[in-house]
Coordinates of C-alpha atoms in Angstrom, one line a residue:
M68 CA 142.5 74.3 107.9
L69 CA 139.7 73.4 110.3
K70 CA 142.3 72.7 113.0
K71 CA 143.4 76.4 112.7
I72 CA 140.0 78.0 112.4
L73 CA 138.0 76.0 115.0
P74 CA 140.1 77.1 118.1
A75 CA 139.6 80.7 117.2
F76 CA 135.8 80.3 117.2
L77 CA 135.9 78.1 120.3
L78 CA 137.8 80.9 122.1
L79 CA 135.2 83.4 121.1
S80 CA 132.4 81.1 122.3
Y81 CA 134.1 80.6 125.6
F82 CA 134.2 84.2 126.5
A83 CA 130.6 84.7 125.3
N84 CA 129.5 81.8 127.7
V85 CA 131.4 83.3 130.6
S86 CA 129.7 86.6 130.0
A87 CA 126.3 84.8 129.9
Q88 CA 126.8 83.5 133.4
D89 CA 127.1 87.1 134.9
Q90 CA 124.2 88.6 136.7
K91 CA 123.8 91.0 133.7
P92 CA 124.7 88.8 130.7
D93 CA 127.2 90.4 128.3
F94 CA 127.4 88.5 125.0
G95 CA 129.7 91.0 123.5
Q96 CA 129.5 92.5 120.0
L97 CA 130.4 90.8 116.8
T98 CA 131.1 93.0 113.7
G99 CA 133.0 92.4 110.5
N100 CA 133.2 92.8 106.7
F101 CA 133.4 90.5 103.7
Q102 CA 135.0 91.1 100.3
T103 CA 135.2 88.9 97.3
G104 CA 136.4 89.6 93.8
S105 CA 136.8 87.5 90.6
N106 CA 138.6 88.1 87.3
F107 CA 137.6 86.4 84.1
F108 CA 140.4 86.7 81.6
I109 CA 140.0 87.2 77.9
K110 CA 143.1 86.6 75.9
D111 CA 144.2 89.4 73.5
D112 CA 147.5 88.9 71.7
K113 CA 147.7 92.6 70.9
L114 CA 148.5 93.5 74.6
G115 CA 151.9 91.8 74.8
Q116 CA 153.2 89.7 77.7
L117 CA 150.3 88.2 79.7
P118 CA 150.2 86.0 82.9
P119 CA 149.2 82.3 82.8
Q120 CA 145.6 83.1 83.7
Y121 CA 145.0 83.9 80.0
T122 CA 146.2 80.7 78.5
R123 CA 144.9 78.0 80.8
Q124 CA 143.3 79.1 84.1
L125 CA 140.9 81.7 82.7
S126 CA 139.7 83.0 86.0
S127 CA 140.9 84.0 89.5
N128 CA 139.4 85.0 92.9
E129 CA 140.5 86.8 96.0
S130 CA 138.2 86.8 99.1
F131 CA 138.6 88.2 102.6
L132 CA 136.4 87.8 105.7
F133 CA 137.2 89.9 108.7
L134 CA 135.6 89.5 112.2
N135 CA 135.9 91.6 115.3
Y136 CA 134.5 90.4 118.6
K137 CA 134.5 92.6 121.7
V138 CA 133.5 91.2 125.1
K139 CA 134.4 92.1 128.7
G140 CA 137.2 94.4 127.6
F141 CA 138.8 91.9 125.2
D142 CA 139.1 92.7 121.5
F143 CA 139.4 89.7 119.2
N144 CA 140.3 90.1 115.5
F145 CA 140.3 87.4 112.8
R146 CA 140.7 87.5 109.0
Y147 CA 140.4 84.6 106.6
D148 CA 142.2 85.1 103.2
F149 CA 141.5 83.1 100.1
F150 CA 143.4 83.1 96.7
S151 CA 142.6 81.1 93.6
N152 CA 144.8 81.4 90.5
S153 CA 145.4 84.9 91.7
N154 CA 147.9 87.3 90.1
L155 CA 147.4 89.9 92.9
L156 CA 150.5 88.9 94.8
A157 CA 152.7 88.6 91.8
P158 CA 151.3 90.1 88.5
L159 CA 153.0 87.7 86.1
A160 CA 152.4 84.6 88.3
S161 CA 149.5 82.5 89.6
Y162 CA 148.9 81.8 93.3
S163 CA 146.3 79.5 95.0
N164 CA 146.0 79.0 98.8
H165 CA 143.9 80.0 101.8
G166 CA 144.3 80.4 105.5
I167 CA 144.3 82.7 108.5
G168 CA 145.7 86.0 107.2
F169 CA 145.4 87.9 110.5
W170 CA 144.4 87.2 114.1
S171 CA 144.9 89.2 117.3
I172 CA 143.8 89.4 120.9
S173 CA 143.9 92.8 122.7
K174 CA 143.0 94.0 126.2
D175 CA 143.1 97.3 128.1
V176 CA 144.2 97.0 131.7
G177 CA 144.1 100.4 133.2
K178 CA 146.6 102.5 131.2
L179 CA 148.2 99.4 129.7
N180 CA 147.1 97.9 126.4
F181 CA 148.6 94.6 125.2
T182 CA 148.2 92.8 121.9
V183 CA 149.2 89.2 121.0
G184 CA 149.1 87.8 117.5
S185 CA 149.1 90.0 114.5
F186 CA 149.2 93.8 114.5
Y187 CA 149.5 96.9 112.3
D188 CA 151.3 99.9 113.7
Q189 CA 153.9 102.5 112.8
I190 CA 156.5 104.8 114.4
G191 CA 156.4 108.5 113.4
A192 CA 155.8 108.8 109.7
G193 CA 157.0 105.2 109.2
L194 CA 160.6 105.9 108.3
V195 CA 161.9 103.2 110.7
F196 CA 158.8 101.0 110.9
R197 CA 155.3 100.7 109.5
A198 CA 153.2 97.5 109.5
F199 CA 150.2 97.8 107.2
E200 CA 148.2 96.2 104.4
D201 CA 146.9 97.3 101.0
R202 CA 144.8 94.6 99.3
L203 CA 144.6 96.6 96.0
I204 CA 148.2 95.7 95.3
G205 CA 148.4 92.6 97.4
I206 CA 150.7 93.7 100.2
D207 CA 150.4 92.7 103.8
Y208 CA 153.2 93.7 106.2
A209 CA 151.5 92.6 109.4
V210 CA 153.8 91.6 112.3
Q211 CA 153.0 88.6 114.4
G212 CA 154.2 88.8 118.0
V213 CA 153.5 90.9 121.1
R214 CA 152.9 94.6 121.4
V215 CA 152.4 96.6 124.6
K216 CA 151.5 100.3 124.9
Y217 CA 151.4 102.3 128.2
T218 CA 149.6 105.6 128.1
L219 CA 150.9 107.8 130.9
S220 CA 148.6 110.7 130.1
D221 CA 146.3 112.0 127.3
N222 CA 149.4 113.2 125.3
F223 CA 152.1 110.9 126.4
F224 CA 152.6 107.2 125.6
V225 CA 155.4 104.5 125.4
K226 CA 155.0 101.4 123.3
A227 CA 157.2 98.4 122.4
F228 CA 156.9 95.3 120.2
V229 CA 158.6 92.2 119.1
G230 CA 157.7 89.7 116.4
N231 CA 158.2 88.5 112.8
Q232 CA 156.9 90.1 109.6
K233 CA 154.3 88.3 107.6
G234 CA 155.7 86.6 104.5
F235 CA 155.1 87.5 100.9
F236 CA 154.7 85.2 97.8
N237 CA 158.0 84.7 96.1
A238 CA 157.4 84.7 92.4
T239 CA 160.9 83.5 91.6
T240 CA 161.1 80.4 93.7
L241 CA 157.3 79.9 93.9
E242 CA 157.8 79.5 97.6
D243 CA 154.4 79.8 99.4
S244 CA 155.1 82.1 102.3
R245 CA 151.9 84.2 102.3
F246 CA 150.6 82.6 105.4
N247 CA 154.0 82.1 107.1
F248 CA 156.3 84.7 108.8
S249 CA 159.8 85.7 108.1
K250 CA 162.6 84.1 110.1
Q251 CA 164.2 87.5 110.8
A252 CA 163.1 89.0 114.1
L253 CA 161.9 92.6 114.5
S254 CA 161.7 94.5 117.8
G255 CA 161.1 98.2 118.5
V256 CA 160.3 100.9 121.0
N257 CA 158.5 104.3 120.6
A258 CA 157.7 107.2 122.9
E259 CA 155.7 110.3 122.0
K260 CA 154.6 113.3 124.1
G261 CA 152.6 116.4 123.4
F262 CA 153.1 119.9 124.9
R263 CA 150.7 122.8 124.9
L264 CA 153.1 125.8 125.0
S265 CA 150.4 128.4 124.8
G266 CA 146.8 128.7 123.7
K267 CA 147.7 128.6 120.0
I268 CA 151.1 126.8 120.0
N269 CA 151.3 123.0 120.3
L270 CA 154.4 120.8 120.1
N271 CA 154.5 117.1 119.7
V272 CA 157.9 115.2 119.9
G273 CA 158.7 111.5 119.5
A274 CA 161.5 109.1 119.2
G275 CA 161.8 105.4 118.2
A276 CA 164.2 102.6 117.5
V277 CA 163.8 99.3 115.6
N278 CA 166.1 96.3 115.6
R279 CA 166.2 93.6 112.9
T280 CA 168.1 90.4 113.6
L281 CA 169.0 88.1 110.7
D282 CA 168.5 84.3 111.0
D283 CA 171.3 81.9 110.7
G284 CA 170.2 80.7 107.2
T285 CA 170.2 84.2 105.8
M286 CA 173.6 85.0 107.4
S287 CA 175.1 81.8 105.9
Q288 CA 173.8 82.8 102.4
L289 CA 175.3 86.2 102.8
V290 CA 178.7 84.9 103.9
T291 CA 178.8 82.5 101.0
E292 CA 178.0 85.2 98.5
I293 CA 180.5 87.7 100.0
N294 CA 183.3 85.1 100.0
G295 CA 182.7 84.8 96.2
M296 CA 183.3 88.5 95.7
P297 CA 186.7 90.1 94.8
L298 CA 188.8 90.7 97.9
E299 CA 188.6 94.5 97.7
R300 CA 184.8 94.4 97.8
R301 CA 184.3 92.0 100.7
F302 CA 182.9 93.1 104.0
I303 CA 181.8 91.5 107.3
P304 CA 178.0 91.2 107.5
K305 CA 176.2 91.9 110.7
Y306 CA 173.4 89.9 112.3
N307 CA 171.8 93.0 113.9
T308 CA 170.8 96.3 112.2
Y309 CA 169.3 99.2 114.1
A310 CA 167.2 102.1 112.9
F311 CA 166.7 105.2 115.0
T312 CA 164.3 108.2 114.5
G313 CA 163.3 111.5 116.1
Y314 CA 160.4 113.5 114.9
T315 CA 158.3 116.6 115.9
T316 CA 155.1 118.3 114.9
I317 CA 154.6 122.0 115.6
N318 CA 151.2 123.8 115.2
L319 CA 151.2 127.6 115.3
F320 CA 148.2 129.9 115.6
E321 CA 145.9 127.4 113.8
K322 CA 147.4 128.4 110.5
V323 CA 150.9 126.9 110.3
S324 CA 151.8 123.2 110.8
M325 CA 155.3 121.7 110.5
Y326 CA 156.6 118.2 110.7
F327 CA 160.2 117.1 110.7
E328 CA 161.7 113.6 111.0
Y329 CA 165.3 112.3 110.8
A330 CA 166.1 108.6 110.7
H331 CA 169.5 106.8 110.8
K332 CA 170.2 103.1 110.1
T333 CA 173.3 101.3 111.1
Q334 CA 175.6 99.3 108.7
E335 CA 174.1 96.4 106.8
A336 CA 174.3 94.6 103.5
L337 CA 172.5 96.3 100.6
R338 CA 171.9 95.5 97.0
N339 CA 171.5 97.9 94.1
N340 CA 168.2 97.4 92.1
L341 CA 170.1 98.0 88.8
S342 CA 172.8 95.3 89.6
T343 CA 173.3 92.2 91.7
D344 CA 176.2 93.6 93.7
L345 CA 176.2 93.5 97.5
Y346 CA 177.9 96.2 99.5
S347 CA 177.8 97.5 103.1
S348 CA 176.6 100.9 104.1
Q349 CA 174.8 103.0 106.8
G350 CA 171.7 104.9 105.7
K351 CA 169.7 108.0 106.6
V352 CA 166.6 109.9 105.6
L353 CA 165.4 113.4 106.3
L354 CA 161.7 114.4 105.9
G355 CA 160.2 117.8 106.3
N356 CA 156.7 119.2 105.8
I357 CA 155.4 122.8 106.2
S358 CA 151.8 123.8 105.6
Y359 CA 150.0 127.2 105.8
S360 CA 146.3 127.9 105.5
T361 CA 144.1 130.9 105.7
K362 CA 140.7 132.0 104.3
G363 CA 140.8 131.3 100.5
F364 CA 144.4 130.0 100.4
G365 CA 146.4 127.0 101.5
I366 CA 149.9 125.7 100.7
N367 CA 151.8 122.6 101.6
V368 CA 155.5 122.0 100.9
Q369 CA 157.2 118.7 101.5
G370 CA 160.9 117.7 101.0
R371 CA 162.8 114.4 101.5
K372 CA 166.3 113.2 101.2
I373 CA 167.1 109.5 101.2
D374 CA 170.7 108.2 101.4
K375 CA 171.2 104.4 101.1
Y376 CA 168.2 103.8 103.4
Q377 CA 167.0 100.4 102.4
F378 CA 165.5 98.6 105.4
R379 CA 163.9 95.2 104.8
S380 CA 163.5 92.0 106.7
S381 CA 166.3 90.4 104.6
P382 CA 168.7 91.9 102.0
Y383 CA 167.5 89.1 99.7
N384 CA 164.0 90.6 99.5
V385 CA 163.3 92.8 96.4
L386 CA 160.6 94.9 95.0
L387 CA 157.7 95.0 97.5
N388 CA 158.9 92.0 99.5
G389 CA 159.8 92.4 103.2
I390 CA 159.7 96.2 103.5
V391 CA 159.9 97.4 107.1
T392 CA 159.6 101.1 106.5
Y393 CA 157.1 103.3 104.7
M394 CA 158.4 105.8 102.2
P395 CA 155.6 106.7 99.7
A396 CA 156.1 108.6 96.4
L397 CA 156.8 112.3 96.9
T398 CA 154.2 113.3 94.3
R399 CA 150.6 114.1 93.9
Q400 CA 148.2 111.1 94.0
N401 CA 146.2 111.5 90.8
T402 CA 142.9 109.8 90.1
Y403 CA 142.2 110.4 86.5
R404 CA 143.2 107.4 84.3
L405 CA 145.8 109.1 82.1
L406 CA 147.1 111.5 84.8
A407 CA 148.0 108.4 86.9
R408 CA 149.7 106.6 84.0
Y409 CA 153.3 107.4 85.2
N410 CA 153.8 106.9 88.9
P411 CA 157.2 107.2 90.6
F412 CA 158.1 105.4 93.8
A413 CA 160.7 106.1 96.4
Q414 CA 164.3 105.1 95.5
E415 CA 165.6 103.6 98.8
L416 CA 169.3 103.8 97.8
G417 CA 169.3 107.5 97.0
E418 CA 166.7 110.2 96.3
E419 CA 166.1 113.8 97.0
G420 CA 162.9 115.6 96.1
I421 CA 160.4 118.3 96.8
Q422 CA 156.7 118.8 96.2
A423 CA 154.4 121.8 96.8
D424 CA 150.6 121.8 96.7
F425 CA 148.4 124.9 96.8
T426 CA 144.7 125.7 96.8
L427 CA 143.3 129.1 96.0
T428 CA 139.7 130.2 96.2
P429 CA 139.4 133.6 94.5
E430 CA 135.7 133.6 94.8
K431 CA 132.9 131.5 96.3
N432 CA 132.3 129.1 93.4
T433 CA 135.9 128.9 92.0
T434 CA 138.8 126.9 93.2
V435 CA 142.3 126.7 91.7
T436 CA 144.6 123.7 92.7
G437 CA 148.2 123.3 91.7
N438 CA 151.1 121.0 92.3
F439 CA 154.8 120.9 91.5
S440 CA 157.0 117.8 92.2
Y441 CA 160.7 117.2 91.4
V442 CA 162.7 114.2 92.3
Q443 CA 166.3 113.3 91.5
S444 CA 168.6 110.4 92.5
N445 CA 171.7 110.8 94.6
G446 CA 173.0 107.3 94.6
V447 CA 170.9 105.0 92.3
Q448 CA 173.9 105.1 90.0
P449 CA 177.1 105.6 92.1
G450 CA 178.7 109.0 91.7
K451 CA 175.8 110.4 89.5
T452 CA 172.8 112.6 90.1
T453 CA 170.0 111.7 87.8
K454 CA 166.7 113.4 87.1
L455 CA 164.0 111.0 87.9
F456 CA 160.6 112.7 87.9
R457 CA 159.0 116.1 87.5
E458 CA 155.3 117.0 87.5
V459 CA 153.5 120.3 87.0
Y460 CA 149.7 120.2 87.6
V461 CA 147.0 122.9 87.6
D462 CA 143.3 122.6 87.6
V463 CA 140.4 125.1 87.9
N464 CA 137.0 124.1 89.3
H465 CA 134.0 126.3 88.9
K466 CA 130.4 125.8 90.0
F467 CA 128.1 127.6 87.6
N468 CA 124.9 126.9 89.5
K469 CA 123.5 124.2 91.8
N470 CA 123.2 121.7 88.9
F471 CA 126.4 122.2 86.9
K472 CA 130.1 122.4 87.7
M473 CA 133.2 121.9 85.6
T474 CA 136.9 121.2 86.1
L475 CA 139.6 122.0 83.5
G476 CA 143.4 121.6 83.9
F477 CA 146.7 120.3 82.5
Q478 CA 149.6 118.1 83.7
T479 CA 153.1 117.8 82.4
I480 CA 155.4 115.0 83.4
F481 CA 159.1 113.9 83.1
Y482 CA 159.4 110.2 84.0
N483 CA 162.7 108.2 84.1
Q484 CA 161.3 104.9 82.8
K485 CA 164.7 103.3 82.8
I486 CA 165.0 103.6 86.6
Y487 CA 161.4 103.2 87.7
E488 CA 160.6 100.2 85.5
L489 CA 164.2 98.7 85.6
N490 CA 164.6 98.7 81.8
T491 CA 167.9 100.0 80.5
S492 CA 166.5 100.4 76.9
A493 CA 163.6 102.6 77.8
P494 CA 163.9 106.4 77.0
D495 CA 162.8 109.2 79.4
V496 CA 159.1 109.9 79.0
Q497 CA 157.8 113.4 78.7
T498 CA 154.1 114.1 78.6
L499 CA 151.6 116.9 78.3
T500 CA 148.0 116.1 79.4
P501 CA 145.1 118.5 79.2
F502 CA 142.0 117.2 81.0
G503 CA 138.4 118.1 82.0
E504 CA 135.4 116.9 84.0
F505 CA 131.8 118.0 83.8
N506 CA 129.2 117.2 86.4
Y507 CA 125.5 117.8 85.8
K508 CA 122.7 117.2 88.3
I509 CA 119.6 116.1 86.4
S510 CA 117.3 115.8 89.4
R511 CA 117.6 115.2 93.1
K512 CA 118.7 111.6 92.6
Q513 CA 120.1 111.5 89.0
S514 CA 123.4 112.9 87.8
L515 CA 125.8 112.7 84.9
R516 CA 129.6 113.0 85.0
L517 CA 131.9 113.2 81.9
E518 CA 135.7 113.1 82.1
W519 CA 138.3 113.3 79.4
Q520 CA 142.1 113.4 79.1
Y521 CA 144.6 113.6 76.2
L522 CA 148.1 112.3 77.0
Q523 CA 150.6 113.5 74.4
T524 CA 154.0 111.8 74.3
Q525 CA 156.5 110.4 71.8
Q526 CA 157.9 107.8 74.2
D527 CA 156.8 104.6 75.9
Q528 CA 153.6 103.4 74.1
G529 CA 152.8 106.9 72.6
S530 CA 149.8 109.1 73.0
F531 CA 146.4 108.2 74.4
V532 CA 143.0 109.8 74.7
N533 CA 140.5 108.7 77.3
A534 CA 136.8 109.6 77.8
L535 CA 134.3 108.2 80.2
I536 CA 130.7 109.0 80.9
E537 CA 129.0 108.0 84.2
Y538 CA 125.3 108.0 85.1
N539 CA 124.3 107.8 88.8
I540 CA 120.9 107.1 90.4
A541 CA 121.4 107.8 94.1
P542 CA 121.8 106.0 96.3
K543 CA 121.8 102.6 94.6
L544 CA 122.8 102.5 91.0
S545 CA 125.8 103.7 89.0
F546 CA 126.8 103.0 85.3
A547 CA 129.8 104.1 83.2
V548 CA 131.2 103.5 79.8
G549 CA 134.6 104.6 78.5
D550 CA 137.2 104.2 75.9
M551 CA 141.0 104.9 76.1
V552 CA 142.6 104.8 72.7
N553 CA 146.3 104.5 71.8
T554 CA 146.1 107.2 69.1
A555 CA 149.8 107.5 68.2
P556 CA 151.4 104.1 69.0
V557 CA 155.1 103.9 69.8
R558 CA 157.0 100.6 70.3
T559 CA 160.6 101.0 71.5
P560 CA 162.9 98.0 70.7
G561 CA 164.3 96.2 73.7
T562 CA 161.4 97.1 75.9
P563 CA 158.2 95.1 76.8
Q564 CA 156.3 97.6 74.6
E565 CA 157.7 96.0 71.5
L566 CA 155.5 93.0 72.1
I567 CA 152.4 95.1 71.8
S568 CA 150.6 95.4 68.5
N569 CA 151.5 98.5 66.4
E570 CA 147.8 99.3 65.6
Q571 CA 145.6 101.7 67.5
I572 CA 144.2 99.8 70.5
H573 CA 141.0 100.6 72.2
Y574 CA 140.9 100.0 76.0
Y575 CA 137.2 99.9 76.7
T576 CA 135.5 100.1 80.0
V577 CA 131.9 99.1 80.9
F578 CA 130.9 99.4 84.5
A579 CA 127.8 98.9 86.7
A580 CA 127.4 99.0 90.5
Y581 CA 124.4 98.4 92.8
Q582 CA 124.3 99.4 96.4
E583 CA 121.8 97.9 98.9
G584 CA 122.3 99.0 102.4
R585 CA 125.9 98.0 103.4
T586 CA 126.3 95.6 100.4
R587 CA 127.7 96.7 97.1
F588 CA 127.8 94.7 93.9
V589 CA 130.1 95.6 91.0
A590 CA 130.5 94.2 87.5
E591 CA 133.0 95.6 85.0
Y592 CA 134.5 94.8 81.6
K593 CA 137.9 96.5 81.3
K594 CA 140.9 96.5 79.0
Q595 CA 143.8 98.0 80.9
V596 CA 147.2 99.1 79.6
A597 CA 150.4 97.8 81.2
G598 CA 152.2 100.2 83.6
V599 CA 152.9 101.2 87.2
N600 CA 149.9 100.9 89.6
C601 CA 150.0 102.9 92.8
T602 CA 147.8 103.1 95.9
G603 CA 148.7 105.1 99.0
G604 CA 152.0 106.0 97.4
I605 CA 153.1 102.4 97.1
C606 CA 153.6 101.2 93.5
R607 CA 154.3 98.1 91.5
I608 CA 154.6 97.2 87.8
E609 CA 151.5 95.4 86.4
P610 CA 150.9 93.8 83.0
A611 CA 148.0 94.7 80.8
F612 CA 144.5 93.3 81.6
N613 CA 141.6 92.3 79.5
G614 CA 138.5 90.7 80.9
V615 CA 135.5 90.9 83.3
R616 CA 135.7 91.7 87.0
V617 CA 132.9 91.2 89.5
A618 CA 133.1 92.0 93.2
V619 CA 130.9 92.0 96.3
T620 CA 131.6 93.9 99.5
T621 CA 129.5 94.1 102.7
S622 CA 129.8 94.9 106.3
F623 CA 127.9 93.9 109.4

């Protein structure tokens, strides 16, 4: 490990020393952040299937140190990642390792910027390429290689890259690839230009292309599998797959904004999530977004159609492994605990959906917010169109005076648990959830917040009620206690829910946080129900949790 870390610091020291020899010493600027979090697991047989941390390891830790050093026009980035008995990368497994999770060197030379090492980037809305990370659900799609960007003018650039995607922990083979990179090569190019057509009309257009080349080992595995298939279903696999996109943004009179993007992917081997069958197909996706805003009213409508658009570093990658593109859920991102219980995610092989959000302010102290989302499949099951998800959401927020405000609303959901959680025995889930939040300012520094939700359903695990009260002493202290109760338990045979106790289970929360400058300390006891966890529209299935979590974050 030291052989990897020391050269990075020696390189930083070298440039600092060079700067110190100048007539006006420039030692550069070092900034960064540190994050560490530990889980202490408490076994509870009532919760059903649990990972190995509960039976023998009892605790886990994930820590990250990020450093950024700027000197003489150079930009150095370095991140150290540490995992101990972690279930962050694979919720039902355990992972321990540490190493350099990210490093890069960047430099601006006139209008040219180059980066070597690791980088995060995207083309358009990410339909053909997005490299990003989200530590909350353990994903890191950094690309390691070379990227160059040339800015011809303030509103015109061209960029290109080549590299390999960062690996992901394989829970099936237990292969440790978190700190390695895929053998499949990625390369891409992107150009974007803006036009000011008049004082109040702006147009931005862009185009991009990405190439993924399979390695010989993956191709050999594909050929072997295809040769074992019936003759009528065999096809010739291809080393190279290309994805092309064109997109545009139009802004009209400071009130209307429109975004459209179309992406097409050439023929490649695909695999249906509901079966193990390989087949060959092209793919396409169409995305559109229109928004309008004026005083007291705003509306945003988004639509998307996906047709066999599965683009990964390898056709053998599944779930969140090796994803090259970014297609978040076409739904509202809910924050309340029970409103966020059922989260859909994009169906790469076939989906069409629409969502609309509106905000209405009929008077100064009142705001009405609403959302409608509808998603159906167009290829998850060949030849069938299946209803996947529907959400209707409305809330009303009213400020009574400077010390008290209240939010009341409801949500109703249809959720195809069979498709989203890959369980053929699961029934469709239908819910109705009224909710509320009350905020009261006790004094200049002290405040109280109370939230509640009641989720009514006869499917999945049944109905729940959740209540939480939070007390804040600004700017340093925050405390919260809550309880979520499975008031009307349901346990469907043939699903993971049948392993959960039939009794009413209390999912308690006790939370405390302390802020001192840039440093934040958090301690929490939490019992969490199993389900789909989403962040930024990217989702994964997680088991139940029972235990204590502590975390420290700081920046410098």
